[in-house]
Coordinates of C-alpha atoms and ligand atoms in Angstrom, one line a residue:
X1 CA 0.0 0.0 0.0
X2 CA 1.3 3.5 -0.9
X3 CA -0.2 6.9 -1.6
X4 CA 0.2 9.0 -4.6
X5 CA -0.5 12.7 -5.5
X6 CA -0.3 14.7 -8.7
X7 CA -0.8 18.5 -9.2
X8 CA -1.2 20.3 -12.5
X9 CA -1.1 24.0 -13.1
X10 CA -0.4 25.5 -9.7
X11 CA 2.5 27.9 -8.9
X12 CA 2.7 26.2 -5.5
X13 CA 2.5 22.7 -6.9
X14 CA 5.1 21.3 -4.5
X15 CA 3.4 22.8 -1.4
X16 CA 0.1 21.4 -2.5
X17 CA 1.6 18.0 -3.2
X18 CA 3.2 18.0 0.3
X19 CA -0.1 18.8 1.9
X20 CA -1.7 15.9 -0.1
X21 CA 1.0 13.5 0.9
X22 CA 0.7 14.5 4.5
X23 CA -3.0 13.6 4.4
X24 CA -2.0 10.2 2.9
X25 CA 0.8 9.6 5.4
X26 CA -1.2 6.6 6.8
X27 CA -0.7 4.8 3.4
X28 CA 3.1 4.7 3.9
X29 CA 5.5 5.9 6.4
X30 CA 8.8 4.5 5.3
X31 CA 9.8 6.9 2.6
X32 CA 8.4 9.8 0.6
X33 CA 9.3 11.6 -2.6
X34 CA 8.3 14.3 -5.0
X35 CA 9.2 15.2 -8.6
X36 CA 8.5 18.8 -9.7
X37 CA 8.5 20.2 -13.2
X38 CA 9.5 23.8 -13.8
X39 CA 9.0 23.6 -17.5
X40 CA 12.7 22.9 -18.2
X41 CA 13.8 20.1 -15.9
X42 CA 12.2 17.7 -13.4
X43 CA 13.6 18.1 -9.9
X44 CA 13.4 15.1 -7.7
X45 CA 13.6 14.8 -3.9
X46 CA 13.0 11.5 -2.1
X47 CA 14.1 10.4 1.3
X48 CA 13.4 7.8 4.0
X49 CA 11.1 9.3 6.6
X50 CA 7.9 11.2 7.1
X51 CA 6.5 13.9 4.8
X52 CA 6.8 16.7 7.5
X53 CA 10.5 15.9 8.0
X54 CA 11.4 15.4 4.3
X55 CA 9.4 18.3 2.8
X56 CA 10.2 21.2 5.2
X57 CA 9.3 24.8 4.0
X58 CA 13.0 25.3 3.1
X59 CA 13.1 22.2 0.9
X60 CA 9.8 23.0 -0.7
X61 CA 11.2 26.4 -1.8
X62 CA 13.8 24.7 -4.0
X63 CA 11.1 22.6 -5.7
X64 CA 9.6 25.3 -7.8
X65 CA 7.3 24.4 -10.7
X66 CA 3.7 24.1 -11.8
X67 CA 3.5 20.3 -12.1
X68 CA 4.3 18.0 -9.2
X69 CA 3.8 14.4 -8.4
X70 CA 4.5 12.7 -5.1
X71 CA 4.5 9.4 -3.3
X72 CA 4.5 7.9 0.2
X73 CA 5.8 4.4 0.4
X74 CA 5.2 1.4 2.5
X75 CA 7.3 -1.5 1.0
X76 CA 5.8 -4.4 -0.8
X77 CA 8.1 -5.2 -3.7
X78 CA 11.7 -4.5 -3.0
X79 CA 13.6 -3.9 0.2
X80 CA 13.2 -0.9 2.6
X81 CA 15.6 1.3 0.8
X82 CA 15.8 4.7 -0.9
X83 CA 16.4 2.9 -4.3
X84 CA 12.9 1.4 -4.1
X85 CA 11.2 4.7 -3.2
X86 CA 9.2 6.7 -5.6
X87 CA 8.7 8.8 -7.8
X88 CA 11.0 7.5 -10.6
X89 CA 12.2 9.8 -13.4
X90 CA 13.6 9.2 -16.8
X91 CA 15.5 12.0 -18.7
X92 CA 16.0 11.3 -22.4
X93 CA 18.6 12.7 -24.7
X94 CA 16.0 14.0 -27.1
X95 CA 14.6 16.3 -24.4
X96 CA 11.5 14.9 -22.9
X97 CA 11.5 13.9 -19.2
X98 CA 9.1 11.7 -17.4
X99 CA 8.2 11.1 -13.8
X100 CA 5.9 8.5 -12.3
X101 CA 4.3 7.6 -9.0
X102 CA 2.2 4.4 -8.6
X103 CA 0.3 2.5 -6.0
X104 CA -0.1 -1.3 -6.3
X105 CA 2.0 -4.3 -7.4
X106 CA 2.7 -6.2 -10.5
X107 CA 2.3 -10.0 -10.8
X108 CA 4.4 -10.6 -13.9
X109 CA 7.1 -8.2 -12.8
X110 CA 10.0 -10.6 -13.4
X111 CA 8.9 -11.6 -16.9
X112 CA 8.3 -7.9 -18.0
X113 CA 11.6 -6.8 -16.5
X114 CA 13.5 -9.5 -18.3
X115 CA 11.7 -8.6 -21.6
X116 CA 12.8 -4.9 -21.2
X117 CA 16.3 -5.8 -20.1
X118 CA 16.7 -7.9 -23.2
X119 CA 15.9 -4.8 -25.2
X120 CA 18.6 -2.8 -23.3
X121 CA 16.5 -1.1 -20.6
X122 CA 18.4 -0.6 -17.3
X123 CA 16.8 -0.8 -13.9
X124 CA 18.1 0.8 -10.6
X125 CA 15.5 -0.8 -8.3
X126 CA 13.1 -3.6 -7.8
X127 CA 10.1 -1.3 -7.6
X128 CA 7.0 -1.8 -9.7
X129 CA 6.8 2.0 -10.3
X130 CA 10.1 2.0 -12.1
X131 CA 8.9 -1.0 -14.3
X132 CA 5.7 0.8 -15.3
X133 CA 7.6 4.0 -16.1
X134 CA 10.3 2.4 -18.1
X135 CA 7.8 0.3 -20.0
X136 CA 5.9 3.3 -21.1
X137 CA 9.0 5.4 -21.9
X138 CA 10.6 2.6 -23.9
X139 CA 7.6 2.2 -26.2
X140 CA 7.3 6.0 -26.7
X141 CA 11.0 6.8 -27.2
X142 CA 12.2 3.6 -29.0
X143 CA 9.2 2.3 -30.8
X144 CA 7.4 5.6 -31.7
X145 CA 4.2 5.0 -29.7
X146 CA 2.2 8.0 -28.4
X147 CA 2.1 8.1 -24.6
X148 CA -1.6 7.1 -24.6
X149 CA -0.9 4.0 -26.9
X150 CA 2.1 3.1 -24.7
X151 CA -0.1 3.2 -21.6
X152 CA -2.7 1.0 -23.3
X153 CA 0.0 -1.5 -24.3
X154 CA 1.2 -1.5 -20.7
X155 CA -2.3 -2.1 -19.5
X156 CA -2.6 -5.1 -21.8
X157 CA 0.7 -6.7 -20.8
X158 CA 1.5 -5.7 -17.2
X159 CA -0.8 -7.6 -14.9
X160 CA -1.7 -6.5 -11.4
X161 CA -2.7 -3.3 -9.5
X162 CA -1.6 0.2 -10.5
X163 CA -3.1 3.6 -9.8
X164 CA -0.5 5.8 -11.3
X165 CA 0.3 9.4 -12.3
X166 CA 2.8 10.3 -15.0
X167 CA 4.2 13.8 -15.4
X168 CA 5.9 15.1 -18.5
X169 CA 7.1 18.7 -19.0
X170 CA 3.7 19.6 -20.5
X171 CA 1.1 17.3 -19.1
X172 CA -0.1 15.0 -16.4
X173 CA -1.4 11.5 -17.2
X174 CA -3.5 9.6 -14.7
X175 CA -4.5 6.0 -15.1
X176 CA -5.8 3.0 -13.2
X177 CA -5.5 -0.7 -13.9
X178 CA -8.6 -2.4 -15.4
X179 CA -9.5 -4.1 -12.1
X180 CA -9.3 -0.7 -10.2
X181 CA -7.8 -2.5 -7.2
X182 CA -6.5 0.6 -5.5
X183 CA -8.4 3.8 -5.0
X184 CA -7.8 6.9 -7.1
X185 CA -9.7 10.2 -7.2
X186 CA -9.1 13.4 -9.1
X187 CA -10.7 16.8 -9.3
X188 CA -10.3 20.5 -9.8
X189 CA -9.5 23.1 -7.2
X190 CA -11.5 26.3 -6.9
X191 CA -8.6 28.2 -8.5
X192 CA -8.4 25.8 -11.5
X193 CA -5.6 23.4 -10.7
X194 CA -6.1 19.7 -11.3
X195 CA -5.2 17.3 -8.5
X196 CA -5.2 13.5 -8.3
X197 CA -4.7 11.4 -5.2
X198 CA -5.0 7.9 -3.9
X199 CA -7.7 8.9 -1.4
X200 CA -10.2 11.7 -1.5
X201 CA -9.1 12.9 2.0
X202 CA -6.0 14.3 0.3
X203 CA -8.1 16.3 -2.1
X204 CA -10.4 17.7 0.6
X205 CA -7.5 19.5 2.2
X206 CA -7.0 21.4 -1.1
X207 CA -10.5 22.8 -1.4
X208 CA -11.9 21.1 -4.5
X209 CA -14.6 22.5 -6.8
X210 CA -15.4 18.9 -7.9
X211 CA -13.9 15.5 -7.6
X212 CA -14.5 12.0 -9.1
X213 CA -13.0 8.6 -9.1
X214 CA -11.0 7.5 -12.1
X215 CA -12.7 4.5 -13.8
X216 CA -11.1 1.1 -14.4
X217 CA -8.6 1.3 -17.4
X218 CA -9.4 5.0 -17.8
X219 CA -6.6 7.4 -18.9
X220 CA -6.9 11.1 -18.1
X221 CA -4.7 13.6 -19.8
X222 CA -4.4 17.1 -18.3
X223 CA -2.5 19.8 -20.4
X224 CA -2.9 23.4 -21.4
X225 CA -6.0 22.4 -23.5
X226 CA -7.8 21.1 -20.4
X227 CA -8.8 17.7 -19.2
X228 CA -9.4 14.8 -21.6
X229 CA -10.7 11.4 -20.5
X230 CA -10.0 8.3 -22.5
X231 CA -12.5 5.7 -21.3
X232 CA -11.2 2.3 -22.4
X233 CA -13.3 -0.8 -22.2
X234 CA -11.7 -2.5 -19.1
X235 CA -12.8 -5.9 -20.5
X236 CA -10.3 -5.5 -23.3
X237 CA -7.6 -5.7 -20.6
X238 CA -8.8 -8.0 -17.9
X239 CA -10.0 -11.6 -17.3
X240 CA -12.9 -10.8 -14.9
X241 CA -16.1 -9.2 -16.1
X242 CA -16.2 -6.6 -13.2
X243 CA -13.7 -4.4 -11.4
X244 CA -12.1 -5.9 -8.3
X245 CA -11.5 -3.2 -5.7
X246 CA -9.6 -4.2 -2.6
X247 CA -12.1 -4.7 0.2
X248 CA -9.3 -4.3 2.7
X249 CA -9.1 -0.6 1.8
X250 CA -12.6 -0.3 3.4
X251 CA -11.8 -2.5 6.4
X252 CA -8.4 -1.1 7.3
X253 CA -6.2 0.9 5.0
X254 CA -8.1 4.0 3.9
X255 CA -8.9 6.9 6.1
X256 CA -12.6 6.9 7.4
X257 CA -13.1 10.3 5.9
X258 CA -12.3 9.1 2.4
X259 CA -14.8 8.3 -0.3
X260 CA -13.5 5.3 -2.2
X261 CA -15.0 2.8 -4.6
X262 CA -18.3 4.8 -4.6
X263 CA -18.8 4.6 -0.8
X264 CA -17.8 6.4 2.4
X265 CA -15.3 4.3 4.3
X266 CA -16.8 5.5 7.6
X267 CA -20.2 4.1 6.7
X268 CA -18.8 0.8 5.5
X269 CA -17.0 0.4 8.8
X270 CA -20.1 1.1 10.7
X271 CA -22.0 -1.5 8.8
X272 CA -19.2 -4.0 9.6
X273 CA -19.7 -3.3 13.3
X274 CA -23.5 -3.6 13.0
X275 CA -23.2 -6.9 11.3
X276 CA -20.8 -8.5 13.8
X277 CA -23.2 -7.3 16.5
X278 CA -26.3 -8.8 14.8
X279 CA -26.0 -12.4 16.0
X280 CA -23.8 -11.8 19.0
X281 CA -25.2 -12.3 22.5
X282 CA -22.2 -11.6 24.9
X283 CA -23.5 -9.7 27.9
X284 CA -20.6 -7.2 28.1
X285 CA -20.0 -4.1 30.2
X286 CA -18.0 -2.2 27.6
X287 CA -16.9 -2.3 23.9
X288 CA -13.3 -1.2 23.4
X289 CA -11.7 -0.7 20.0
X290 CA -8.1 -1.4 19.1
X291 CA -7.5 2.2 18.0
X292 CA -7.5 3.8 15.5
X293 CA -8.5 1.5 12.6
X294 CA -11.1 -0.3 14.6
X295 CA -12.8 2.7 16.2
X296 CA -15.7 3.0 13.8
X297 CA -16.3 -0.8 13.6
X298 CA -16.4 -0.8 17.4
X299 CA -18.8 2.2 17.4
X300 CA -21.1 0.4 15.0
X301 CA -21.0 -2.7 17.2
X302 CA -21.6 -0.9 20.4
X303 CA -24.6 1.1 19.1
X304 CA -26.2 -1.9 17.6
X305 CA -25.9 -3.8 20.9
X306 CA -26.5 -0.8 23.1
X307 CA -23.3 -1.4 25.1
X308 CA -21.2 1.6 26.3
X309 CA -18.3 2.3 23.9
X310 CA -15.1 3.5 25.5
X311 CA -11.5 4.1 24.5
X312 CA -10.0 1.8 27.1
X313 CA -6.7 1.5 25.2
X314 CA -4.9 4.7 24.6
X315 CA -2.7 4.9 21.5
X316 CA 0.5 6.7 21.3
X317 CA 0.2 8.4 17.9
X318 CA 3.9 8.9 17.5
X319 CA 4.6 5.3 16.9
X320 CA 4.0 4.0 13.4
X321 CA 1.1 1.7 12.5
X322 CA 2.0 -1.8 13.8
X323 CA 1.0 -3.6 10.6
X324 CA 2.9 -1.2 8.5
X325 CA 6.4 -1.7 10.0
X326 CA 8.6 -3.8 7.7
X327 CA 10.5 -5.8 10.4
X328 CA 8.9 -8.3 12.8
X329 CA 11.3 -7.3 15.6
X330 CA 10.3 -3.6 15.3
X331 CA 6.6 -4.7 15.3
X332 CA 6.9 -6.7 18.5
X333 CA 8.5 -4.0 20.5
X334 CA 6.1 -1.3 19.3
X335 CA 2.9 -3.0 20.6
X336 CA 3.6 -1.9 24.2
X337 CA 5.0 1.5 23.2
X338 CA 1.9 2.0 21.2
X339 CA -1.0 1.0 23.5
X340 CA -1.6 1.6 27.2
X341 CA -4.8 0.7 29.1
X342 CA -6.6 3.4 31.0
X343 CA -5.9 3.2 34.8
X344 CA -8.6 1.5 36.9
X345 CA -10.8 1.0 33.9
X346 CA -10.8 -2.7 33.1
X347 CA -11.1 -4.1 36.7
X348 CA -13.8 -6.7 36.9
X349 CA -15.3 -5.8 33.5
X350 CA -16.5 -8.1 30.8
X351 CA -14.9 -6.5 27.7
X352 CA -15.7 -6.9 24.0
X353 CA -12.5 -5.9 22.2
X354 CA -12.9 -5.1 18.5
X355 CA -10.1 -5.3 15.9
X356 CA -10.4 -4.9 12.1
X357 CA -8.5 -8.0 11.2
X358 CA -6.0 -10.7 12.5
X359 CA -3.0 -11.3 10.3
X360 CA -0.2 -12.9 12.4
X361 CA -2.1 -12.5 15.6
X362 CA 0.9 -11.2 17.6
X363 CA -0.5 -7.7 18.4
X364 CA -4.0 -8.8 19.5
X365 CA -2.5 -11.6 21.7
X366 CA -0.4 -9.0 23.5
X367 CA -3.3 -6.6 23.9
X368 CA -5.6 -9.4 25.3
X369 CA -2.9 -10.2 27.8
X370 CA -2.5 -6.4 28.6
X371 CA -6.3 -6.0 29.3
X372 CA -6.5 -9.1 31.4
X373 CA -3.5 -8.0 33.3
X374 CA -5.3 -4.6 33.9
X375 CA -8.1 -6.5 35.6
X376 CA -10.6 -7.5 32.9
X377 CA -12.8 -10.4 34.0
X378 CA -13.4 -11.6 30.5
X379 CA -12.2 -10.5 27.0
X380 CA -14.2 -11.4 24.0
X381 CA -12.6 -10.7 20.6
X382 CA -14.7 -9.6 17.7
X383 CA -13.0 -9.1 14.3
X384 CA -14.3 -6.9 11.5
X385 CA -13.2 -9.2 8.7
X386 CA -13.1 -12.9 7.9
X387 CA -9.9 -15.0 8.7
X388 CA -7.0 -13.9 6.6
X389 CA -5.8 -17.1 5.0
X390 CA -4.0 -16.0 1.8
X391 CA -1.3 -13.5 0.8
X392 CA -2.0 -10.4 -1.3
X393 CA -0.3 -9.9 -4.7
X394 CA -1.9 -6.6 -5.4
X395 CA 0.1 -4.1 -3.3
X396 CA -0.5 -5.1 0.3
X397 CA 2.4 -6.5 2.3
X398 CA 0.6 -9.4 3.9
X399 CA 3.1 -12.1 5.2
X400 CA 3.6 -15.4 3.5
X401 CA 0.7 -17.8 3.8
X402 CA 2.4 -19.9 6.4
X403 CA 2.8 -16.9 8.7
X404 CA -0.9 -16.1 8.6
X405 CA -2.4 -17.4 11.9
X406 CA -5.7 -18.4 10.3
X407 CA -3.9 -20.6 7.8
X408 CA -2.4 -22.7 10.6
X409 CA -5.0 -22.7 13.4
X410 CA -8.7 -23.2 13.7
X411 CA -10.8 -20.4 15.2
X412 CA -10.9 -22.2 18.5
X413 CA -7.1 -22.6 18.5
X414 CA -6.7 -18.9 17.6
X415 CA -9.0 -18.0 20.6
X416 CA -6.8 -20.1 22.9
X417 CA -3.6 -18.6 21.4
X418 CA -5.0 -15.1 22.1
X419 CA -5.9 -16.1 25.7
X420 CA -9.5 -14.7 24.9
X421 CA -12.8 -16.0 26.3
X422 CA -14.4 -16.0 22.9
X423 CA -13.5 -15.1 19.3
X424 CA -15.8 -14.3 16.4
X425 CA -15.0 -13.1 12.9
X426 CA -17.2 -11.3 10.4
X427 CA -18.1 -13.9 7.7
X428 CA -17.5 -13.3 3.9
X429 CA -21.2 -13.2 3.4
X430 CA -21.6 -10.5 6.0
X431 CA -18.6 -8.6 4.5
X432 CA -20.3 -8.6 1.1
X433 CA -23.4 -7.0 2.6
X434 CA -21.4 -4.0 3.7
X435 CA -20.8 -2.6 0.2
X436 CA -23.4 -1.7 -2.5
X437 CA -21.7 -3.7 -5.4
X438 CA -20.2 -6.7 -3.7
X439 CA -19.3 -8.4 -7.0
X440 CA -16.9 -5.5 -7.8
X441 CA -14.6 -6.4 -4.9
X442 CA -11.6 -8.6 -4.4
X443 CA -11.8 -10.9 -1.3
X444 CA -8.8 -13.1 -2.2
X445 CA -7.0 -12.9 1.1
X446 CA -10.0 -14.4 2.7
X447 CA -11.3 -16.9 0.0
X448 CA -8.3 -17.4 -2.2
X449 CA -10.1 -16.4 -5.4
X450 CA -7.5 -14.2 -7.0
X451 CA -8.9 -12.1 -9.8
X452 CA -5.6 -12.3 -11.8
X453 CA -2.5 -14.5 -11.3
Ligands
SF4_501 S1 -6.0 -10.0 -1.8 FE1 -6.9 -8.9 0.0 S2 -5.6 -7.2 0.4 FE2 -5.1 -8.0 -1.7 S3 -6.4 -6.8 -3.1 FE3 -7.5 -8.6 -2.6 S4 -8.8 -8.0 -0.8 FE4 -7.2 -6.5 -1.0

């Protein structure tokens, strides 16, 4: 999971891009970068670290230009290194320059890379963004394709998830894979600049006049003539008859104030909470979320069951998201740095603790122990998604299948491992009820039905 931003036609393009990236910081905290076009050259700054530290006002002053693209990264393909951070740029001898940011992952990465390397294309990283950029540039510069035709060729041959923005010296191109796995929204600001971002929350901060989601396989060109949309038939490029949005974006990844895949994330999370509550009969004293990603699910559950909702666990916001940290050792240590129980709160209480998902199970096990140690009489775990049994190949860093707890243990065994008094997951049937167009979603990490392999 990563976040992208693109700005066209704004004298303060870099500042706006930094604001957008800051709003998308939850999508990646490992590195960030920006490429800014001043009409002559594309300047690039990328660094390990957070947006506020990398793009200080002093650094933004150097990045002058009217077109900017940016990226926040959380690693999937390639190691945690600056070489794998985005955006990527290509300068050509004939003059044009290209810069690209993308969110997603490519299934046939190895095959496509070998194909390009055999034709003399050089790679400096193992990142899917560099592959997409170099593919497009190769067919434009060496084979005489237009940029649009090259993007279409890329859509036909590169399989997987990509929501991407490409900048040249004159234009911004935005495009999305035919399955539309990852979210992507664009719009126009009140002053006439065009902005594109992974999540709508990044556009809200920039005061938009209007905004809309980019369609599957759609390519949008923004240049001095305005905005042009090329609506391709996604079925020309994919093997499924519908789009396959990542349902996990609604469960966990996206911000609750974002509007993605035609729905409000907040409302979907409330429905998840309502549905887990529907057939539950635990007589609890309090409902406690694992903050922050489970807050709204827990609120939906508590309201439906008429049980008090309380923030019994306090989160330290200066520690990164647990799931998002690349190293297991860092993850383990951060659980206790990150959560602390309220003093004198849990004693003698029957607690329903809500989490959005269980991946390895390490965090929730420690939290259950923490709450019991704080005096809870019983801890009942309710999970806002079905058991995660399969790895993701579309841009989410789920561990290997053997590391997924639901792949190795039954629900009863997981409950015992957690030290909980009971454990209940949302079912896939219930999850499908939380969105308006359930057939348009990917559920592969739960049911193993991968839309494309
Ligand atoms: S496999 Fe899971 S995480 Fe990956 S795209 Fe599908 S639903 Fe999302």
